[in-house]
Coordinates of C-alpha atoms in Angstrom, one line a residue:
X227 CA -59.1 29.5 77.0
X228 CA -55.9 30.1 74.8
X229 CA -55.6 27.5 72.3
X230 CA -51.4 25.9 72.1
X231 CA -49.3 27.8 69.4
X232 CA -48.5 25.4 66.7
X233 CA -45.1 24.9 68.6
X234 CA -45.0 20.3 68.6
X235 CA -46.4 17.5 69.7
X236 CA -47.8 17.5 73.1
X237 CA -50.0 14.8 75.3
X238 CA -52.2 17.6 76.7
X239 CA -55.4 17.7 75.0
X240 CA -56.8 21.4 75.4
X241 CA -60.3 22.4 74.4
X242 CA -60.8 25.8 74.0
X243 CA -63.6 28.1 75.4
X244 CA -65.5 31.1 74.4
X245 CA -66.4 33.5 77.0
X246 CA -69.6 31.8 78.2
X247 CA -67.7 28.4 78.3
X248 CA -68.8 27.1 75.5
X249 CA -66.5 24.7 73.3
X250 CA -65.2 26.5 70.7
X251 CA -65.1 24.1 67.5
X252 CA -64.0 26.6 65.0
X253 CA -60.8 27.2 67.0
X254 CA -60.4 23.7 68.1
X255 CA -60.3 23.1 64.3
X256 CA -58.0 26.0 63.8
X257 CA -55.7 24.5 66.1
X258 CA -55.7 20.9 65.4
X259 CA -55.1 22.1 61.6
X260 CA -52.4 23.6 62.3
X261 CA -50.7 20.9 64.6
X262 CA -50.5 18.9 62.2
X263 CA -49.8 20.8 58.9
X264 CA -46.7 22.1 61.4
X265 CA -45.2 18.4 61.9
X266 CA -45.7 18.1 57.9
X267 CA -43.5 20.7 57.8
X268 CA -41.6 19.3 60.1
X269 CA -41.2 15.7 59.0
X270 CA -39.6 16.6 55.9
X271 CA -36.3 17.6 56.9
X272 CA -36.6 13.9 58.4
X273 CA -37.7 12.9 54.7
X274 CA -34.8 14.3 53.2
X275 CA -32.5 13.5 55.1
X276 CA -33.6 9.6 54.5
X277 CA -33.5 10.3 50.7
X278 CA -29.7 11.4 50.8
X279 CA -29.1 8.2 52.9
X280 CA -28.2 10.0 55.9
X281 CA -28.3 8.2 59.5
X282 CA -30.9 9.8 62.1
X283 CA -28.1 10.1 65.0
X284 CA -29.0 9.5 68.5
X285 CA -32.6 9.6 68.7
X286 CA -34.0 12.7 70.4
X287 CA -37.0 13.9 71.9
X288 CA -39.5 16.0 69.4
X289 CA -37.7 14.8 66.3
X290 CA -38.7 13.4 63.7
X291 CA -36.5 9.9 62.6
X292 CA -36.8 7.5 59.8
X293 CA -39.0 4.3 61.7
X294 CA -39.7 1.8 58.8
X295 CA -41.2 1.1 55.0
X296 CA -43.4 -1.3 53.5
X297 CA -45.6 -0.8 50.7
X298 CA -44.1 2.0 50.2
X299 CA -45.2 3.8 52.8
X300 CA -42.5 5.2 54.5
X301 CA -43.2 5.9 58.0
X302 CA -41.1 8.4 60.2
X303 CA -41.7 8.0 64.4
X304 CA -40.9 10.8 67.2
X305 CA -40.1 10.3 70.7
X306 CA -42.1 13.0 73.1
X307 CA -40.7 14.3 76.5
X308 CA -42.0 12.7 79.1
X309 CA -43.7 9.9 77.4
X310 CA -42.3 6.2 76.3
X311 CA -45.6 6.1 73.8
X312 CA -43.9 7.5 70.5
X313 CA -46.0 9.2 67.6
X314 CA -45.8 8.1 64.2
X315 CA -46.3 9.6 60.8
X316 CA -46.8 8.1 57.4
X317 CA -45.8 9.4 53.7
X318 CA -46.9 7.9 50.6
X319 CA -48.5 8.8 47.0
X320 CA -52.1 7.5 45.9
X321 CA -53.0 7.4 42.3
X322 CA -56.3 9.5 42.8
X323 CA -56.4 13.6 42.7
X324 CA -56.5 15.1 46.2
X325 CA -60.7 16.0 46.2
X326 CA -61.5 12.4 45.7
X327 CA -59.0 10.8 48.6
X328 CA -60.5 13.6 50.5
X329 CA -64.0 13.1 50.2
X330 CA -62.9 9.5 50.9
X331 CA -61.6 9.7 54.2
X332 CA -64.0 12.3 55.2
X333 CA -66.8 9.6 55.2
X334 CA -67.3 8.3 58.4
X335 CA -67.1 4.9 57.2
X336 CA -64.0 5.6 55.4
X337 CA -62.2 3.5 58.2
X338 CA -63.9 0.3 58.0
X339 CA -61.3 0.1 54.9
X340 CA -58.2 0.2 57.0
X341 CA -59.0 -1.2 60.3
X342 CA -60.5 -4.6 60.8
X343 CA -61.3 -4.3 64.7
X344 CA -63.3 -1.7 64.0
X345 CA -67.4 -2.7 64.4
X346 CA -68.9 0.4 64.6
X347 CA -68.9 3.9 64.2
X348 CA -71.6 6.7 64.6
X349 CA -71.8 10.3 63.8
X350 CA -72.5 12.2 67.3
X351 CA -73.1 15.1 66.1
X352 CA -72.3 17.6 63.0
X353 CA -71.4 20.7 64.4
X354 CA -71.2 23.0 60.9
X355 CA -70.8 21.8 57.3
X356 CA -70.2 23.4 54.0
X357 CA -68.6 22.6 50.7
X358 CA -64.9 23.4 51.3
X359 CA -65.2 22.7 55.6
X360 CA -66.9 20.5 57.8
X361 CA -66.2 19.5 61.6
X362 CA -68.3 16.6 63.1
X363 CA -68.3 14.9 66.4
X364 CA -67.6 10.7 65.6
X365 CA -67.5 8.1 67.6
X366 CA -65.9 4.4 67.1
X367 CA -66.1 1.2 68.7
X368 CA -63.0 -1.1 67.9
X369 CA -63.3 -4.9 69.0
X370 CA -60.1 -7.6 69.4
X371 CA -59.7 -10.9 70.7
X372 CA -55.8 -11.7 72.0
X373 CA -54.8 -15.1 73.8
X374 CA -59.0 -16.0 73.8
X375 CA -58.9 -12.5 75.6
X376 CA -61.9 -10.2 73.8
X377 CA -61.0 -6.3 74.4
X378 CA -63.1 -4.0 73.7
X379 CA -61.9 0.0 73.3
X380 CA -63.8 3.1 71.8
X381 CA -62.9 6.4 70.4
X382 CA -65.0 9.7 70.9
X383 CA -63.2 12.6 68.8
X384 CA -64.0 16.3 67.0
X385 CA -62.8 16.1 63.4
X386 CA -62.1 19.1 61.5
X387 CA -62.2 18.4 57.7
X388 CA -60.8 21.4 55.5
X389 CA -60.0 21.8 52.2
X390 CA -57.5 25.2 51.7
X391 CA -54.6 26.2 49.4
X392 CA -55.3 22.7 47.1
X393 CA -54.7 20.7 49.9
X394 CA -56.7 18.4 52.2
X395 CA -56.6 18.5 55.4
X396 CA -58.1 16.2 58.3
X397 CA -57.6 16.6 61.7
X398 CA -58.7 15.3 65.2
X399 CA -58.8 15.2 68.8
X400 CA -60.4 13.7 71.8
X401 CA -63.9 15.3 73.1
X402 CA -66.3 14.8 75.5
X403 CA -70.0 14.5 74.5
X404 CA -73.1 13.6 77.1
X405 CA -74.4 11.3 74.6
X406 CA -71.0 9.2 74.7
X407 CA -69.9 9.0 78.4
X408 CA -66.9 6.5 79.1
X409 CA -68.0 3.0 80.0
X410 CA -66.3 1.2 82.4
X411 CA -65.6 -2.2 80.6
X412 CA -64.5 0.2 77.3
X413 CA -61.2 1.9 77.3
X414 CA -61.6 5.0 75.8
X415 CA -58.5 5.8 73.1
X416 CA -57.1 9.6 73.8
X417 CA -56.5 11.3 70.6
X418 CA -54.0 14.2 70.7
X419 CA -54.1 17.3 68.6
X420 CA -52.0 16.8 65.4
X421 CA -53.3 13.4 64.3
X422 CA -54.7 13.4 61.2
X423 CA -54.6 13.4 57.3
X424 CA -52.9 16.0 55.4
X425 CA -53.3 15.7 50.9
X426 CA -51.7 17.9 48.6
X427 CA -51.2 17.2 45.0
X428 CA -48.1 15.1 44.3
X429 CA -45.1 17.3 42.1
X430 CA -47.5 19.5 40.9
X431 CA -49.7 16.7 39.5
X432 CA -54.1 16.7 39.5
X433 CA -54.4 13.0 39.4
X434 CA -51.8 12.1 42.5
X435 CA -51.6 12.7 45.8
X436 CA -49.1 12.6 48.5
X437 CA -51.0 11.2 51.8
X438 CA -49.6 12.2 55.2
X439 CA -51.4 10.1 57.8
X440 CA -50.4 11.4 61.7
X441 CA -51.0 9.3 64.6
X442 CA -51.0 10.8 67.8
X443 CA -52.7 8.8 70.3
X444 CA -52.6 6.5 73.3
X445 CA -54.3 3.0 73.5
X446 CA -54.8 3.1 77.3
X447 CA -53.4 0.5 79.6
X448 CA -51.0 -1.2 77.4
X449 CA -47.6 -1.5 78.0
X450 CA -45.3 1.2 76.0
X451 CA -44.0 -1.4 73.6
X452 CA -46.8 -2.9 72.7
X453 CA -48.7 0.3 71.9
X454 CA -45.8 1.8 70.0
X455 CA -46.6 -1.4 67.9
X456 CA -50.1 -0.7 67.1
X457 CA -49.7 2.9 66.7
X458 CA -46.9 2.2 64.4
X459 CA -48.9 0.4 62.0
X460 CA -51.2 3.3 61.5
X461 CA -49.9 5.0 59.0
X462 CA -50.1 1.7 57.1
X463 CA -53.9 2.9 56.4
X464 CA -52.8 4.8 53.3
X465 CA -51.4 1.7 51.7
X466 CA -55.6 0.0 52.4
X467 CA -56.9 3.8 51.2
X468 CA -55.1 3.5 48.0
X469 CA -56.1 -0.3 47.2
X470 CA -59.9 1.5 47.5
X471 CA -58.9 4.0 45.3
X472 CA -57.7 2.4 42.3
X473 CA -60.7 -0.5 42.2
X474 CA -58.2 -3.6 44.6
X475 CA -60.3 -4.2 47.3
X476 CA -59.2 -5.4 50.4
X477 CA -61.0 -9.0 51.2
X478 CA -62.9 -9.1 54.6
X479 CA -64.2 -11.6 56.5
X480 CA -66.6 -8.7 58.4
X481 CA -70.5 -8.5 57.2
X482 CA -70.6 -5.3 55.3
X483 CA -71.6 -2.1 57.6
X484 CA -74.7 -0.8 56.9
X485 CA -75.5 2.9 56.5
X486 CA -78.3 5.0 58.1
X487 CA -78.8 8.7 57.6
X488 CA -81.2 10.2 59.7
X489 CA -83.3 13.7 59.4
X490 CA -81.1 15.7 61.0
X491 CA -78.5 15.3 58.5
X492 CA -76.8 12.7 61.1
X493 CA -75.1 9.2 59.7
X494 CA -74.7 6.4 61.2
X495 CA -73.0 3.2 60.3
X496 CA -72.8 -0.1 61.8
X497 CA -72.4 -3.7 61.3
X498 CA -75.3 -5.3 60.7
X499 CA -75.4 -6.6 63.9
X500 CA -76.0 -3.6 65.8
X501 CA -79.4 -2.1 67.1
X502 CA -80.5 1.1 66.0
X503 CA -80.1 3.7 69.0
X504 CA -80.2 7.5 69.7
X505 CA -77.2 7.7 72.0
X506 CA -73.5 5.9 72.3
X507 CA -74.7 3.4 75.5
X508 CA -78.0 2.2 73.4
X509 CA -75.5 1.9 69.9
X510 CA -73.3 -0.4 71.6
X511 CA -76.3 -2.5 73.0
X512 CA -76.1 -5.0 76.1
X513 CA -73.7 -7.4 75.1
X514 CA -70.7 -5.1 74.4
X515 CA -70.9 -3.8 78.0

């Protein structure tokens, strides 16, 4: 199966396969990295308009436009054809080298730093790992309460972490795996190609990093106005990443996650109430079903 050219974001999940019908993980990694780098190039046009004080004009499909600014993170949004759910991209500067920032976000447990609805994560599979490139399948479980109603969502996605040409890119896209089937009581988030992180030296500095975070996803079964509010806050992860890396930890009331490294190299991180397991269904436990 051919991969989609990096011509724009789409709310389709296309998984390339080889001639034997197996998932071509390398092609999937290359495709997802190309998509997010393409969007970074495109958002720079909207960024220049914003810096020059120009207005965006009428909102059009597939065009980045200024959304808001908070904590020195500038956030842009894009309306996609045929969907009321937008994608959001944020940019901000972190006082740390590219390698330090990338090494942190490339760790399974890093999401606990900026997402207080996350209750557990698991590395389902290490596809390949080298000094400058690694491919994984990661699982995340979220839990939130609104109006006394508890909602659980999960997320199973392929992630490529790669250093190249002085940049670090961490791209993500939803996949399937037999160890992590969907469960009736837990809604599975859809992560589309183009999601992830890009880190590059800020103005040529080797001590500061320009961080870009792109959220292109569907929380599933939420009104579009609520989905857009939730997704629109995702780029603020850069702010909490900045706080963590500048030794100003975010105060959290949750128990500290525990980390287990298995003999096969897989790493499992969970809140202390989780049970040991060999599959996602066991990892979640009966009380989450």
